[in-house]
């Protein structure tokens, strides 16, 4: 049955309404211009993306709205001038917000046609700032590891299953005299092990490596480009890059200096004594029974001993491995050493006071003049490198945490639910066992918004969380942070806070204010029932940043509520109006009627 004209018009109007709603609610910024590049329509996402109001952009030249900076004006003008004849798809462009901030966008633009005639142009803008940031992070991480590989002090070689060279670092080219072009794609065994015996050894090691898939180290000889042989320590292991690519990773440590030093020590006892004592690394000699025979000055300084401690003749494990776990590992390494293995690895040992030392341990056999063999042990302090690694890991974790929390509060949802999820992440990061978020209501009242307890903490008597917080609420409005390193030392006027903290077994706590603009809207409270004052470490700023993020979320919520209030007020008036109120379209169809 054919549709009547009225029915067809109604269906078209419904479709039109749906299309209008689709454009209005689209997550992409959409804009339509007339044939003079003046904006005649912009959806909310476009206005939000570029920081303009809809009334502000209507009638403006598109380039005035999105390209108000000299560095992007020329490119934007070229797009605007050609879009009426040529559609554009620009995956990566830069445009400018109203506040002057640059924004990365992708652009889809083209002409609007009516009866075959160009009457305007459309533009669809997608904010790709997060994508660009992710790409930048990946590039930085890649550059970091490339830099780490390139500047490593040891010679490093990457090759495939057929011993074909893939990549070498600078130390490799300096050690062996080959260029990168000499190595890439070539059989490295033919280049580095020219002697038939060494070539058989090298190929045998490759076969062993690929068949066992286990790392191994070996002290042997290899050949430079000029034909000279050098002693090297090899650490070699295969690994899978992905399902299709397998790579063998080989580190060559030049042992020339080590062998020369040993020969010199055997020839020149006096020179050995001077070298032994002046060495900046801690050195100790021990016999097969584990007794300390000699220790140099650096050893005493590094491990915190003095000559009066009389460590000579003592058990080496009681001197350097005071932790039972490290002692077990040290004894296992000692057994392997006396079984013929040279030890070269990173370990953890203890000072005299029990504090940990991160060390690089090198242990080799040393033959004394009378013929007996002892262990020559070198401890190199690598605490600075370990500290840098920990700091890098901590910094990356901090950035990921703040990014996660920021994204959480930027997404739609209930602030209380978002706060409950976010406070668990931040509390665990800064070392709290309990965390609470409170907001001020009616000017003075304190209302709980979110709470979190470390799941590893034994449940106890939980105090009522609706506390007046008189003392803390007064201080938090005036101070950027309230530290309480010892809850037992709280003043008498903080009796409510003291009762609450002691009920949870807190040894210390810290509170940060939550400001939304100039107004203090509440505070975040972090407590620790395991130790006193853990709040001044490198992760301490996390709590403050967390509160700043919540404050910004409050501001956004307030602005949204303020925007919606007039609309709700008008609807209430219309709904409860005693008179009959309707709103009709020009075709006399009713689009609103009150009750």
Short mmCIF file of C-alpha atoms in Angstrom, two decimals, residues 106-545:
data_model
loop_
_atom_site.label_atom_id
_atom_site.label_comp_id
_atom_site.label_asym_id
_atom_site.label_seq_id
_atom_site.Cartn_x
_atom_site.Cartn_y
_atom_site.Cartn_z
CA UNK A 106 42.40 13.96 11.89
CA UNK A 107 40.20 15.69 9.31
CA UNK A 108 37.66 14.35 6.83
CA UNK A 109 36.30 17.17 4.65
CA UNK A 110 34.53 17.53 1.34
CA UNK A 111 31.99 19.49 -0.68
CA UNK A 112 28.25 19.59 0.03
CA UNK A 113 26.31 19.19 -3.24
CA UNK A 114 22.73 20.11 -4.06
CA UNK A 115 21.37 19.21 -7.51
CA UNK A 116 24.94 18.72 -8.70
CA UNK A 117 26.02 22.15 -7.52
CA UNK A 118 28.47 22.83 -4.67
CA UNK A 119 26.66 24.80 -1.98
CA UNK A 120 29.12 24.42 0.86
CA UNK A 121 31.52 22.05 2.59
CA UNK A 122 31.53 19.73 5.59
CA UNK A 123 34.31 18.90 8.01
CA UNK A 124 34.64 16.06 10.54
CA UNK A 125 37.36 16.50 13.18
CA UNK A 126 38.64 13.75 15.48
CA UNK A 127 40.85 14.56 18.46
CA UNK A 128 43.92 12.30 18.19
CA UNK A 129 45.88 13.86 21.06
CA UNK A 130 45.84 10.65 23.10
CA UNK A 131 46.97 8.67 20.06
CA UNK A 132 49.83 11.10 19.44
CA UNK A 133 50.85 10.89 23.08
CA UNK A 134 50.86 7.09 22.92
CA UNK A 135 52.97 7.21 19.75
CA UNK A 136 55.37 9.65 21.41
CA UNK A 137 55.63 7.35 24.46
CA UNK A 138 56.42 4.39 22.21
CA UNK A 139 59.06 6.40 20.35
CA UNK A 140 60.63 7.51 23.63
CA UNK A 141 60.67 3.95 24.96
CA UNK A 142 62.18 2.65 21.72
CA UNK A 143 64.79 5.41 21.78
CA UNK A 144 65.59 4.55 25.40
CA UNK A 145 66.27 0.89 24.64
CA UNK A 146 68.12 1.74 21.43
CA UNK A 147 70.30 4.12 23.43
CA UNK A 148 70.80 1.49 26.13
CA UNK A 149 71.89 -1.04 23.50
CA UNK A 150 74.13 1.39 21.63
CA UNK A 151 75.91 2.81 24.68
CA UNK A 152 76.37 -0.46 26.55
CA UNK A 153 80.04 -0.79 27.58
CA UNK A 154 80.14 -4.44 26.48
CA UNK A 155 80.24 -5.54 22.84
CA UNK A 156 76.82 -6.88 21.80
CA UNK A 157 75.91 -8.91 18.71
CA UNK A 158 72.46 -9.97 17.48
CA UNK A 159 72.30 -12.74 14.90
CA UNK A 160 69.85 -15.31 13.53
CA UNK A 161 69.86 -19.10 13.50
CA UNK A 162 72.34 -19.27 10.63
CA UNK A 163 74.77 -17.03 12.55
CA UNK A 164 73.99 -14.19 10.15
CA UNK A 165 74.66 -10.83 11.74
CA UNK A 166 71.63 -8.61 12.35
CA UNK A 167 72.88 -5.78 14.52
CA UNK A 168 75.92 -4.73 16.60
CA UNK A 169 76.54 -1.86 18.99
CA UNK A 170 79.32 0.70 19.02
CA UNK A 171 81.38 -1.21 21.61
CA UNK A 172 81.41 -4.22 19.25
CA UNK A 173 82.80 -2.21 16.34
CA UNK A 174 85.44 -0.70 18.63
CA UNK A 175 86.44 -4.07 20.10
CA UNK A 176 86.68 -6.07 16.87
CA UNK A 177 87.37 -3.31 14.31
CA UNK A 178 84.50 -4.31 12.02
CA UNK A 179 81.95 -1.84 10.70
CA UNK A 180 78.24 -2.50 10.96
CA UNK A 181 78.13 -3.15 7.21
CA UNK A 182 80.86 -5.81 7.61
CA UNK A 183 78.68 -7.75 10.06
CA UNK A 184 75.09 -7.36 8.85
CA UNK A 185 73.98 -10.36 6.81
CA UNK A 186 77.36 -12.16 7.11
CA UNK A 187 78.30 -15.40 8.90
CA UNK A 188 79.82 -13.90 12.06
CA UNK A 189 81.60 -17.12 13.00
CA UNK A 190 83.73 -16.88 9.85
CA UNK A 191 84.66 -13.32 10.81
CA UNK A 192 85.27 -13.72 14.55
CA UNK A 193 86.64 -17.28 14.70
CA UNK A 194 88.98 -17.69 11.74
CA UNK A 195 91.14 -20.34 13.36
CA UNK A 196 89.71 -23.81 12.50
CA UNK A 197 89.65 -24.85 16.16
CA UNK A 198 87.91 -21.64 17.22
CA UNK A 199 85.44 -21.98 14.31
CA UNK A 200 84.50 -25.51 15.44
CA UNK A 201 84.08 -24.19 18.98
CA UNK A 202 81.91 -21.25 17.87
CA UNK A 203 79.62 -23.41 15.75
CA UNK A 204 79.37 -25.98 18.51
CA UNK A 205 78.36 -23.28 20.97
CA UNK A 206 75.69 -22.03 18.55
CA UNK A 207 74.30 -25.53 18.18
CA UNK A 208 74.27 -26.00 21.95
CA UNK A 209 72.58 -22.65 22.47
CA UNK A 210 69.77 -23.30 19.97
CA UNK A 211 69.22 -26.88 21.13
CA UNK A 212 69.00 -26.12 24.87
CA UNK A 213 67.57 -22.58 24.77
CA UNK A 214 69.60 -21.82 27.87
CA UNK A 215 72.05 -18.97 28.43
CA UNK A 216 75.70 -19.85 28.93
CA UNK A 217 78.98 -18.02 29.40
CA UNK A 218 82.42 -18.96 28.20
CA UNK A 219 85.91 -17.52 28.33
CA UNK A 220 87.65 -18.06 25.01
CA UNK A 221 89.39 -16.26 22.12
CA UNK A 222 88.07 -14.46 19.07
CA UNK A 223 89.63 -12.65 16.10
CA UNK A 224 89.67 -8.95 15.24
CA UNK A 225 89.31 -7.66 11.68
CA UNK A 226 93.08 -7.10 11.50
CA UNK A 227 93.66 -10.78 12.34
CA UNK A 228 94.84 -10.36 15.94
CA UNK A 229 93.29 -12.64 18.54
CA UNK A 230 91.74 -11.29 21.76
CA UNK A 231 90.53 -13.12 24.85
CA UNK A 232 86.85 -12.57 25.50
CA UNK A 233 84.17 -13.61 27.92
CA UNK A 234 81.04 -14.67 26.06
CA UNK A 235 77.51 -14.57 27.45
CA UNK A 236 75.19 -16.06 24.85
CA UNK A 237 71.51 -16.88 24.87
CA UNK A 238 68.69 -17.19 22.29
CA UNK A 239 65.26 -15.63 22.60
CA UNK A 240 62.10 -15.27 20.56
CA UNK A 241 61.26 -11.83 19.22
CA UNK A 242 57.82 -13.05 18.11
CA UNK A 243 56.24 -16.23 16.76
CA UNK A 244 58.27 -16.04 13.57
CA UNK A 245 61.61 -14.48 14.53
CA UNK A 246 64.31 -15.92 16.78
CA UNK A 247 67.49 -14.05 17.70
CA UNK A 248 70.71 -15.02 19.45
CA UNK A 249 71.99 -12.34 21.84
CA UNK A 250 75.73 -12.46 22.49
CA UNK A 251 77.77 -10.22 24.78
CA UNK A 252 81.55 -10.14 24.37
CA UNK A 253 83.57 -8.93 27.32
CA UNK A 254 87.16 -8.05 26.52
CA UNK A 255 89.34 -10.10 28.89
CA UNK A 256 92.64 -8.71 27.69
CA UNK A 257 93.11 -6.44 30.68
CA UNK A 258 92.07 -9.19 33.05
CA UNK A 259 94.63 -11.65 31.70
CA UNK A 260 97.37 -9.04 31.63
CA UNK A 261 96.59 -8.15 35.22
CA UNK A 262 96.87 -11.79 36.29
CA UNK A 263 100.21 -12.17 34.56
CA UNK A 264 101.48 -8.95 36.10
CA UNK A 265 100.33 -10.06 39.54
CA UNK A 266 102.28 -13.30 39.22
CA UNK A 267 105.41 -11.47 38.06
CA UNK A 268 105.35 -8.50 40.36
CA UNK A 269 104.24 -9.19 43.92
CA UNK A 270 104.88 -5.61 44.97
CA UNK A 271 102.85 -4.35 42.06
CA UNK A 272 100.08 -6.74 43.06
CA UNK A 273 100.07 -5.35 46.59
CA UNK A 274 99.75 -1.78 45.37
CA UNK A 275 97.12 -2.63 42.81
CA UNK A 276 95.21 -4.74 45.31
CA UNK A 277 95.06 -1.99 47.91
CA UNK A 278 94.43 0.90 45.50
CA UNK A 279 91.68 -0.81 43.53
CA UNK A 280 88.38 1.14 43.79
CA UNK A 281 86.42 -2.12 43.76
CA UNK A 282 86.13 -4.24 46.88
CA UNK A 283 88.42 -7.29 46.62
CA UNK A 284 88.73 -10.27 48.92
CA UNK A 285 90.68 -13.54 48.74
CA UNK A 286 89.23 -16.71 50.25
CA UNK A 287 90.31 -20.32 50.35
CA UNK A 288 88.37 -23.48 49.58
CA UNK A 289 87.08 -23.62 53.19
CA UNK A 290 85.53 -20.16 52.86
CA UNK A 291 88.02 -18.39 55.15
CA UNK A 292 88.95 -14.78 54.41
CA UNK A 293 92.66 -14.57 53.52
CA UNK A 294 92.99 -10.96 52.33
CA UNK A 295 90.75 -7.92 51.90
CA UNK A 296 91.64 -4.59 50.35
CA UNK A 297 90.83 -1.11 51.64
CA UNK A 298 87.81 -0.70 49.34
CA UNK A 299 86.33 -3.88 50.79
CA UNK A 300 86.56 -2.52 54.34
CA UNK A 301 85.00 0.78 53.27
CA UNK A 302 82.22 -0.76 51.19
CA UNK A 303 81.15 -3.34 53.78
CA UNK A 304 81.64 -1.06 56.80
CA UNK A 305 84.40 -3.00 58.58
CA UNK A 306 87.64 -1.82 60.14
CA UNK A 307 90.94 -3.55 60.86
CA UNK A 308 89.85 -3.91 64.49
CA UNK A 309 87.02 -6.23 63.40
CA UNK A 310 89.65 -8.87 62.55
CA UNK A 311 87.79 -10.37 59.61
CA UNK A 312 90.91 -12.20 58.35
CA UNK A 313 90.40 -15.89 59.09
CA UNK A 314 86.64 -15.46 59.55
CA UNK A 315 83.96 -17.22 57.53
CA UNK A 316 83.33 -15.18 54.37
CA UNK A 317 79.59 -15.87 54.42
CA UNK A 318 79.23 -14.39 57.90
CA UNK A 319 81.03 -11.26 56.65
CA UNK A 320 79.23 -10.51 53.36
CA UNK A 321 76.01 -12.60 53.42
CA UNK A 322 74.34 -11.88 56.74
CA UNK A 323 70.83 -12.52 55.39
CA UNK A 324 70.03 -16.29 55.43
CA UNK A 325 68.58 -16.16 51.92
CA UNK A 326 71.68 -14.51 50.51
CA UNK A 327 73.92 -16.86 52.47
CA UNK A 328 72.28 -19.86 50.81
CA UNK A 329 72.82 -18.36 47.35
CA UNK A 330 76.41 -17.38 48.20
CA UNK A 331 77.24 -20.93 49.31
CA UNK A 332 75.75 -22.35 46.10
CA UNK A 333 77.86 -19.96 44.02
CA UNK A 334 80.93 -20.92 46.04
CA UNK A 335 80.33 -24.61 45.30
CA UNK A 336 79.97 -23.86 41.60
CA UNK A 337 83.13 -21.79 41.65
CA UNK A 338 85.21 -24.57 43.21
CA UNK A 339 83.68 -26.98 40.69
CA UNK A 340 85.37 -25.01 37.92
CA UNK A 341 82.89 -22.26 37.07
CA UNK A 342 83.99 -18.63 37.01
CA UNK A 343 81.31 -16.46 38.62
CA UNK A 344 80.33 -13.17 37.01
CA UNK A 345 76.89 -11.91 38.03
CA UNK A 346 74.89 -9.39 40.04
CA UNK A 347 74.16 -10.26 43.67
CA UNK A 348 72.82 -8.76 46.90
CA UNK A 349 75.04 -8.85 49.98
CA UNK A 350 74.96 -7.13 53.39
CA UNK A 351 77.12 -4.56 55.18
CA UNK A 352 78.23 -4.97 58.75
CA UNK A 353 75.13 -3.05 59.88
CA UNK A 354 72.86 -5.45 57.96
CA UNK A 355 71.90 -3.05 55.15
CA UNK A 356 71.76 -4.47 51.63
CA UNK A 357 74.37 -3.85 48.95
CA UNK A 358 73.67 -4.33 45.24
CA UNK A 359 76.89 -5.61 43.72
CA UNK A 360 78.40 -7.06 40.59
CA UNK A 361 80.28 -10.16 41.73
CA UNK A 362 83.25 -11.48 39.80
CA UNK A 363 84.97 -14.54 41.24
CA UNK A 364 87.94 -16.20 39.56
CA UNK A 365 90.61 -18.67 40.68
CA UNK A 366 94.01 -17.24 41.60
CA UNK A 367 97.16 -19.28 42.02
CA UNK A 368 99.51 -18.15 44.75
CA UNK A 369 103.28 -18.43 44.59
CA UNK A 370 103.30 -21.61 46.67
CA UNK A 371 100.92 -23.20 44.17
CA UNK A 372 97.66 -23.19 46.12
CA UNK A 373 94.54 -21.85 44.41
CA UNK A 374 92.31 -19.28 46.12
CA UNK A 375 89.18 -17.43 45.13
CA UNK A 376 89.81 -13.90 43.89
CA UNK A 377 86.52 -12.07 44.52
CA UNK A 378 85.65 -8.58 43.27
CA UNK A 379 82.57 -6.75 44.48
CA UNK A 380 81.66 -3.76 42.33
CA UNK A 381 79.11 -1.39 43.84
CA UNK A 382 76.22 -0.97 41.37
CA UNK A 383 73.79 0.65 43.80
CA UNK A 384 73.69 3.86 41.72
CA UNK A 385 72.58 1.90 38.64
CA UNK A 386 70.01 -0.09 40.60
CA UNK A 387 68.71 3.11 42.13
CA UNK A 388 68.36 4.66 38.66
CA UNK A 389 66.50 1.57 37.44
CA UNK A 390 64.15 1.68 40.43
CA UNK A 391 63.58 5.39 39.89
CA UNK A 392 62.78 4.82 36.22
CA UNK A 393 60.31 2.06 37.06
CA UNK A 394 58.76 4.20 39.80
CA UNK A 395 58.47 7.20 37.49
CA UNK A 396 56.80 5.18 34.75
CA UNK A 397 54.41 3.63 37.28
CA UNK A 398 53.61 7.11 38.59
CA UNK A 399 52.88 8.43 35.09
CA UNK A 400 50.66 5.44 34.30
CA UNK A 401 48.82 5.86 37.61
CA UNK A 402 48.12 9.57 37.16
CA UNK A 403 47.08 8.99 33.54
CA UNK A 404 44.71 6.20 34.64
CA UNK A 405 43.13 8.31 37.38
CA UNK A 406 42.81 11.34 35.10
CA UNK A 407 41.12 9.24 32.42
CA UNK A 408 38.78 7.77 35.03
CA UNK A 409 37.53 11.18 36.16
CA UNK A 410 37.27 12.45 32.58
CA UNK A 411 34.92 9.64 31.66
CA UNK A 412 31.17 9.93 32.32
CA UNK A 413 29.99 8.50 35.60
CA UNK A 414 29.25 9.11 39.24
CA UNK A 415 32.04 11.00 41.03
CA UNK A 416 31.63 8.86 44.16
CA UNK A 417 32.11 5.64 42.19
CA UNK A 418 35.10 7.14 40.37
CA UNK A 419 36.59 8.32 43.67
CA UNK A 420 36.21 4.85 45.22
CA UNK A 421 38.04 3.27 42.30
CA UNK A 422 40.75 5.94 42.12
CA UNK A 423 41.50 6.11 45.85
CA UNK A 424 42.37 2.41 45.94
CA UNK A 425 45.00 2.93 43.23
CA UNK A 426 46.58 6.03 44.74
CA UNK A 427 46.57 4.68 48.30
CA UNK A 428 48.40 1.51 47.34
CA UNK A 429 50.91 3.58 45.37
CA UNK A 430 51.87 5.91 48.23
CA UNK A 431 52.00 3.19 50.88
CA UNK A 432 48.77 3.69 52.81
CA UNK A 433 46.86 0.90 54.54
CA UNK A 434 43.62 2.91 54.67
CA UNK A 435 42.26 5.82 52.64
CA UNK A 436 39.18 8.02 52.86
CA UNK A 437 37.77 10.87 50.77
CA UNK A 438 35.52 13.36 52.55
CA UNK A 439 33.59 16.32 51.15
CA UNK A 440 32.27 19.41 52.91
CA UNK A 441 28.49 19.79 52.60
CA UNK A 442 26.39 22.74 53.73
CA UNK A 443 29.56 24.68 54.33
CA UNK A 444 30.70 22.82 57.46
CA UNK A 445 29.39 19.23 57.55
CA UNK A 446 31.83 16.48 56.57
CA UNK A 447 30.43 13.63 54.47
CA UNK A 448 32.34 10.48 53.40
CA UNK A 449 32.63 10.04 49.64
CA UNK A 450 34.95 7.04 49.29
CA UNK A 451 37.01 4.66 51.42
CA UNK A 452 39.59 1.91 50.90
CA UNK A 453 41.39 -0.63 53.11
CA UNK A 454 44.41 -2.72 52.17
CA UNK A 455 43.04 -6.27 51.68
CA UNK A 456 46.10 -7.67 53.46
CA UNK A 457 45.27 -5.78 56.66
CA UNK A 458 43.47 -7.87 59.25
CA UNK A 459 39.89 -6.60 59.70
CA UNK A 460 39.31 -4.91 63.03
CA UNK A 461 36.84 -2.67 64.75
CA UNK A 462 36.08 -0.06 62.12
CA UNK A 463 35.10 3.28 63.65
CA UNK A 464 32.12 5.21 62.38
CA UNK A 465 33.38 7.07 59.32
CA UNK A 466 30.93 9.97 59.77
CA UNK A 467 33.28 11.85 62.07
CA UNK A 468 33.00 15.60 62.75
CA UNK A 469 36.72 16.06 61.99
CA UNK A 470 36.66 19.42 63.76
CA UNK A 471 40.41 19.81 64.24
CA UNK A 472 41.41 18.40 60.84
CA UNK A 473 38.67 20.24 58.90
CA UNK A 474 39.87 23.53 60.35
CA UNK A 475 43.54 22.92 59.49
CA UNK A 476 42.93 21.46 56.05
CA UNK A 477 41.32 24.69 54.84
CA UNK A 478 44.46 26.64 55.69
CA UNK A 479 47.35 24.28 54.96
CA UNK A 480 48.43 22.57 51.73
CA UNK A 481 49.01 19.31 53.61
CA UNK A 482 48.53 18.06 57.15
CA UNK A 483 51.24 15.61 58.28
CA UNK A 484 50.75 13.58 61.44
CA UNK A 485 53.89 11.40 61.69
CA UNK A 486 52.87 10.01 65.09
CA UNK A 487 49.17 9.67 65.95
CA UNK A 488 49.92 9.28 69.65
CA UNK A 489 51.29 12.84 69.65
CA UNK A 490 48.07 14.50 68.44
CA UNK A 491 47.00 17.56 70.50
CA UNK A 492 44.04 17.32 72.94
CA UNK A 493 41.76 19.30 70.61
CA UNK A 494 42.18 16.51 68.02
CA UNK A 495 40.53 13.89 70.24
CA UNK A 496 38.04 12.85 67.53
CA UNK A 497 40.83 12.37 64.99
CA UNK A 498 42.97 10.53 67.55
CA UNK A 499 40.13 8.13 68.40
CA UNK A 500 39.47 7.42 64.72
CA UNK A 501 43.16 6.85 63.90
CA UNK A 502 43.87 4.64 66.91
CA UNK A 503 40.73 2.58 66.22
CA UNK A 504 42.29 1.64 62.90
CA UNK A 505 45.70 1.11 64.46
CA UNK A 506 47.26 3.99 62.54
CA UNK A 507 50.80 4.93 63.42
CA UNK A 508 50.63 7.99 61.18
CA UNK A 509 48.41 9.72 58.66
CA UNK A 510 48.41 12.55 56.12
CA UNK A 511 45.60 14.66 54.67
CA UNK A 512 45.47 16.76 51.49
CA UNK A 513 42.80 19.40 50.75
CA UNK A 514 40.56 19.10 47.69
CA UNK A 515 40.15 22.50 46.08
CA UNK A 516 37.67 23.23 43.31
CA UNK A 517 38.88 26.62 42.18
CA UNK A 518 39.32 28.77 45.31
CA UNK A 519 36.91 26.69 47.40
CA UNK A 520 38.04 23.82 49.63
CA UNK A 521 35.51 21.08 48.89
CA UNK A 522 36.90 18.36 51.13
CA UNK A 523 40.03 16.33 51.77
CA UNK A 524 41.68 12.96 51.17
CA UNK A 525 42.97 11.10 54.24
CA UNK A 526 45.65 8.38 54.08
CA UNK A 527 46.67 6.33 57.10
CA UNK A 528 49.31 3.68 57.76
CA UNK A 529 49.02 1.10 60.51
CA UNK A 530 52.41 -0.51 59.83
CA UNK A 531 54.97 2.28 60.12
CA UNK A 532 55.36 5.89 61.07
CA UNK A 533 55.65 8.76 58.60
CA UNK A 534 55.95 7.03 55.19
CA UNK A 535 54.60 10.17 53.52
CA UNK A 536 57.74 12.11 52.63
CA UNK A 537 59.19 9.72 50.03
CA UNK A 538 59.37 10.23 46.24
CA UNK A 539 55.73 9.15 45.83
CA UNK A 540 54.41 11.75 48.28
CA UNK A 541 53.27 14.22 45.55
CA UNK A 542 50.87 11.58 44.25
CA UNK A 543 48.36 12.33 47.01
CA UNK A 544 48.34 16.03 46.22
CA UNK A 545 47.95 15.40 42.49
#
